[in-house]
PDB file of C-alpha atoms in Angstrom:
ATOM      1  CA  VAL A   1       0.000   0.000   0.000  1.00  0.00           C
ATOM      2  CA  GLN A   2       1.234   3.490  -0.895  1.00  0.00           C
ATOM      3  CA  LEU A   3      -0.370   6.641   0.420  1.00  0.00           C
ATOM      4  CA  GLN A   4      -0.727  10.082  -1.139  1.00  0.00           C
ATOM      5  CA  ALA A   5      -2.028  12.944   0.970  1.00  0.00           C
ATOM      6  CA  SER A   6      -3.394  16.182  -0.414  1.00  0.00           C
ATOM      7  CA  GLY A   7      -5.736  19.044   0.372  1.00  0.00           C
ATOM      8  CA  GLY A   8      -3.582  21.272   2.527  1.00  0.00           C
ATOM      9  CA  GLY A   9      -3.224  24.983   2.005  1.00  0.00           C
ATOM     10  CA  LEU A  10      -3.436  28.415   3.551  1.00  0.00           C
ATOM     11  CA  VAL A  11      -6.679  29.028   5.416  1.00  0.00           C
ATOM     12  CA  GLN A  12      -7.912  31.784   7.671  1.00  0.00           C
ATOM     13  CA  ALA A  13      -8.761  30.986  11.245  1.00  0.00           C
ATOM     14  CA  GLY A  14     -12.336  29.766  11.500  1.00  0.00           C
ATOM     15  CA  GLY A  15     -12.242  28.193   8.073  1.00  0.00           C
ATOM     16  CA  SER A  16     -12.361  24.542   7.145  1.00  0.00           C
ATOM     17  CA  LEU A  17     -10.435  22.047   5.060  1.00  0.00           C
ATOM     18  CA  ARG A  18     -10.814  18.500   3.916  1.00  0.00           C
ATOM     19  CA  LEU A  19      -7.637  16.503   3.559  1.00  0.00           C
ATOM     20  CA  SER A  20      -7.546  13.429   1.379  1.00  0.00           C
ATOM     21  CA  CYS A  21      -5.361  10.356   1.467  1.00  0.00           C
ATOM     22  CA  VAL A  22      -5.481   8.019  -1.497  1.00  0.00           C
ATOM     23  CA  ALA A  23      -4.245   4.471  -1.070  1.00  0.00           C
ATOM     24  CA  THR A  24      -2.719   2.883  -4.143  1.00  0.00           C
ATOM     25  CA  GLY A  25      -1.202  -0.457  -4.875  1.00  0.00           C
ATOM     26  CA  ARG A  26      -4.007  -2.394  -3.274  1.00  0.00           C
ATOM     27  CA  ALA A  27      -7.069  -1.676  -1.239  1.00  0.00           C
ATOM     28  CA  PRO A  28      -6.114  -1.399   2.431  1.00  0.00           C
ATOM     29  CA  THR A  29      -8.855  -3.772   3.442  1.00  0.00           C
ATOM     30  CA  ASN A  30      -7.219  -5.073   6.600  1.00  0.00           C
ATOM     31  CA  TYR A  31      -5.590  -1.835   7.606  1.00  0.00           C
ATOM     32  CA  ILE A  32      -6.116   0.838  10.184  1.00  0.00           C
ATOM     33  CA  MET A  33      -5.847   4.242   8.526  1.00  0.00           C
ATOM     34  CA  GLY A  34      -4.625   7.129  10.621  1.00  0.00           C
ATOM     35  CA  TRP A  35      -3.984  10.840  10.452  1.00  0.00           C
ATOM     36  CA  PHE A  36      -1.132  12.513  12.265  1.00  0.00           C
ATOM     37  CA  ARG A  37       0.359  15.985  12.279  1.00  0.00           C
ATOM     38  CA  ARG A  38       3.643  17.633  13.104  1.00  0.00           C
ATOM     39  CA  ALA A  39       3.510  21.270  14.078  1.00  0.00           C
ATOM     40  CA  PRO A  40       6.630  23.458  13.870  1.00  0.00           C
ATOM     41  CA  GLY A  41       8.953  22.651  16.731  1.00  0.00           C
ATOM     42  CA  LYS A  42       6.731  19.883  18.066  1.00  0.00           C
ATOM     43  CA  GLU A  43       6.643  16.125  17.942  1.00  0.00           C
ATOM     44  CA  ARG A  44       4.345  14.209  15.686  1.00  0.00           C
ATOM     45  CA  GLU A  45       0.841  13.968  17.110  1.00  0.00           C
ATOM     46  CA  TYR A  46      -1.822  11.352  16.568  1.00  0.00           C
ATOM     47  CA  ILE A  47      -5.127  12.807  15.390  1.00  0.00           C
ATOM     48  CA  ALA A  48      -7.544  10.093  14.382  1.00  0.00           C
ATOM     49  CA  SER A  49      -7.858   6.640  12.914  1.00  0.00           C
ATOM     50  CA  THR A  50     -10.413   4.361  11.368  1.00  0.00           C
ATOM     51  CA  TYR A  51     -10.554   0.717  10.398  1.00  0.00           C
ATOM     52  CA  TRP A  52     -10.887   0.369   6.672  1.00  0.00           C
ATOM     53  CA  ALA A  53     -13.438  -2.439   6.843  1.00  0.00           C
ATOM     54  CA  GLY A  54     -15.453  -1.131   9.783  1.00  0.00           C
ATOM     55  CA  ASP A  55     -17.335   1.846  11.096  1.00  0.00           C
ATOM     56  CA  SER A  56     -15.245   2.667  14.110  1.00  0.00           C
ATOM     57  CA  ALA A  57     -13.260   5.852  14.464  1.00  0.00           C
ATOM     58  CA  ARG A  58     -10.990   7.071  17.209  1.00  0.00           C
ATOM     59  CA  TYR A  59      -9.824  10.590  17.957  1.00  0.00           C
ATOM     60  CA  ALA A  60      -7.264  12.295  20.091  1.00  0.00           C
ATOM     61  CA  ASP A  61      -8.965  14.220  22.871  1.00  0.00           C
ATOM     62  CA  SER A  62      -7.362  17.420  21.631  1.00  0.00           C
ATOM     63  CA  VAL A  63      -9.238  17.329  18.312  1.00  0.00           C
ATOM     64  CA  LYS A  64     -12.620  15.899  19.217  1.00  0.00           C
ATOM     65  CA  GLY A  65     -15.445  18.002  17.901  1.00  0.00           C
ATOM     66  CA  ARG A  66     -13.514  19.728  15.104  1.00  0.00           C
ATOM     67  CA  PHE A  67     -11.914  16.845  13.227  1.00  0.00           C
ATOM     68  CA  THR A  68     -13.783  14.074  11.470  1.00  0.00           C
ATOM     69  CA  ILE A  69     -12.204  11.062   9.800  1.00  0.00           C
ATOM     70  CA  SER A  70     -14.113   9.285   7.075  1.00  0.00           C
ATOM     71  CA  ARG A  71     -13.431   7.163   4.049  1.00  0.00           C
ATOM     72  CA  ASN A  72     -14.710   6.257   0.633  1.00  0.00           C
ATOM     73  CA  ASN A  73     -13.862   2.632   0.053  1.00  0.00           C
ATOM     74  CA  ALA A  74     -14.771   2.804  -3.616  1.00  0.00           C
ATOM     75  CA  LYS A  75     -12.143   5.521  -4.090  1.00  0.00           C
ATOM     76  CA  ASN A  76      -9.601   3.981  -1.692  1.00  0.00           C
ATOM     77  CA  THR A  77      -9.545   7.347   0.019  1.00  0.00           C
ATOM     78  CA  VAL A  78      -9.555   8.443   3.630  1.00  0.00           C
ATOM     79  CA  TYR A  79     -10.511  11.993   4.532  1.00  0.00           C
ATOM     80  CA  LEU A  80      -9.907  14.303   7.424  1.00  0.00           C
ATOM     81  CA  GLN A  81     -12.416  17.107   7.694  1.00  0.00           C
ATOM     82  CA  ILE A  82     -11.317  19.986   9.877  1.00  0.00           C
ATOM     83  CA  ILE A  83     -13.640  22.786  10.880  1.00  0.00           C
ATOM     84  CA  ASN A  84     -13.110  25.981  12.836  1.00  0.00           C
ATOM     85  CA  LEU A  85      -9.408  25.940  12.078  1.00  0.00           C
ATOM     86  CA  LYS A  86      -7.099  27.608  14.567  1.00  0.00           C
ATOM     87  CA  PRO A  87      -3.566  28.937  14.112  1.00  0.00           C
ATOM     88  CA  GLU A  88      -2.337  26.112  16.348  1.00  0.00           C
ATOM     89  CA  ASP A  89      -3.602  23.638  13.738  1.00  0.00           C
ATOM     90  CA  THR A  90      -0.768  24.770  11.483  1.00  0.00           C
ATOM     91  CA  ALA A  91       1.238  21.648  10.763  1.00  0.00           C
ATOM     92  CA  ILE A  92       2.185  19.073   8.201  1.00  0.00           C
ATOM     93  CA  TYR A  93      -0.546  16.471   8.150  1.00  0.00           C
ATOM     94  CA  TYR A  94       0.308  12.886   7.371  1.00  0.00           C
ATOM     95  CA  CYS A  95      -1.796   9.867   6.646  1.00  0.00           C
ATOM     96  CA  ALA A  96      -0.516   6.472   7.643  1.00  0.00           C
ATOM     97  CA  ALA A  97      -1.540   2.848   7.670  1.00  0.00           C
ATOM     98  CA  ARG A  98      -0.888  -0.164   9.810  1.00  0.00           C
ATOM     99  CA  HIS A  99      -2.138  -3.691   9.442  1.00  0.00           C
ATOM    100  CA  ARG A 100      -4.899  -4.400  11.923  1.00  0.00           C
ATOM    101  CA  SER A 101      -2.771  -7.153  13.453  1.00  0.00           C
ATOM    102  CA  GLY A 102       0.202  -4.854  13.896  1.00  0.00           C
ATOM    103  CA  SER A 103       0.973  -2.173  16.433  1.00  0.00           C
ATOM    104  CA  ASP A 104       3.003   0.311  14.400  1.00  0.00           C
ATOM    105  CA  TYR A 105       2.080   2.532  11.512  1.00  0.00           C
ATOM    106  CA  ASN A 106       4.624   1.465   8.929  1.00  0.00           C
ATOM    107  CA  THR A 107       3.276   3.048   5.774  1.00  0.00           C
ATOM    108  CA  TRP A 108       3.257   6.826   5.502  1.00  0.00           C
ATOM    109  CA  GLY A 109       2.193   9.377   2.956  1.00  0.00           C
ATOM    110  CA  GLN A 110       4.369  12.365   2.130  1.00  0.00           C
ATOM    111  CA  GLY A 111       2.389  14.907   4.161  1.00  0.00           C
ATOM    112  CA  THR A 112       0.376  17.946   3.237  1.00  0.00           C
ATOM    113  CA  LEU A 113       0.946  21.367   4.772  1.00  0.00           C
ATOM    114  CA  VAL A 114      -1.870  23.215   6.473  1.00  0.00           C
ATOM    115  CA  THR A 115      -1.239  26.823   7.426  1.00  0.00           C
ATOM    116  CA  VAL A 116      -3.834  28.728   9.408  1.00  0.00           C
ATOM    117  CA  SER A 117      -3.568  32.488   9.520  1.00  0.00           C
ATOM    118  CA  SER A 118      -5.004  34.522  12.357  1.00  0.00           C
TER     119      SER A 118
END
């Protein structure tokens, strides 16, 4: 599985964005798909994840209510919808995948930059 993230850009505070992550190579049927971000000067942070073949979704407490993870299995795409963007959401956003039987995310996309202006 290879991942390609897109959808980042420059947004004003209070705006919204939808990030996309397309999986190629094969459908990630037995994978957990996750979104992470790395803000300037900070460590990578887990945001959300969803099981490709199920309906469950998990979120970091810090993003609950503003971030929504979803997917379109027919398009092999996972999305991250962000509303009410804040300057502190400025970061490179990465999508990643791990096999449901594994513990580590071992497949990563290249990242997409989100910049939120105040």
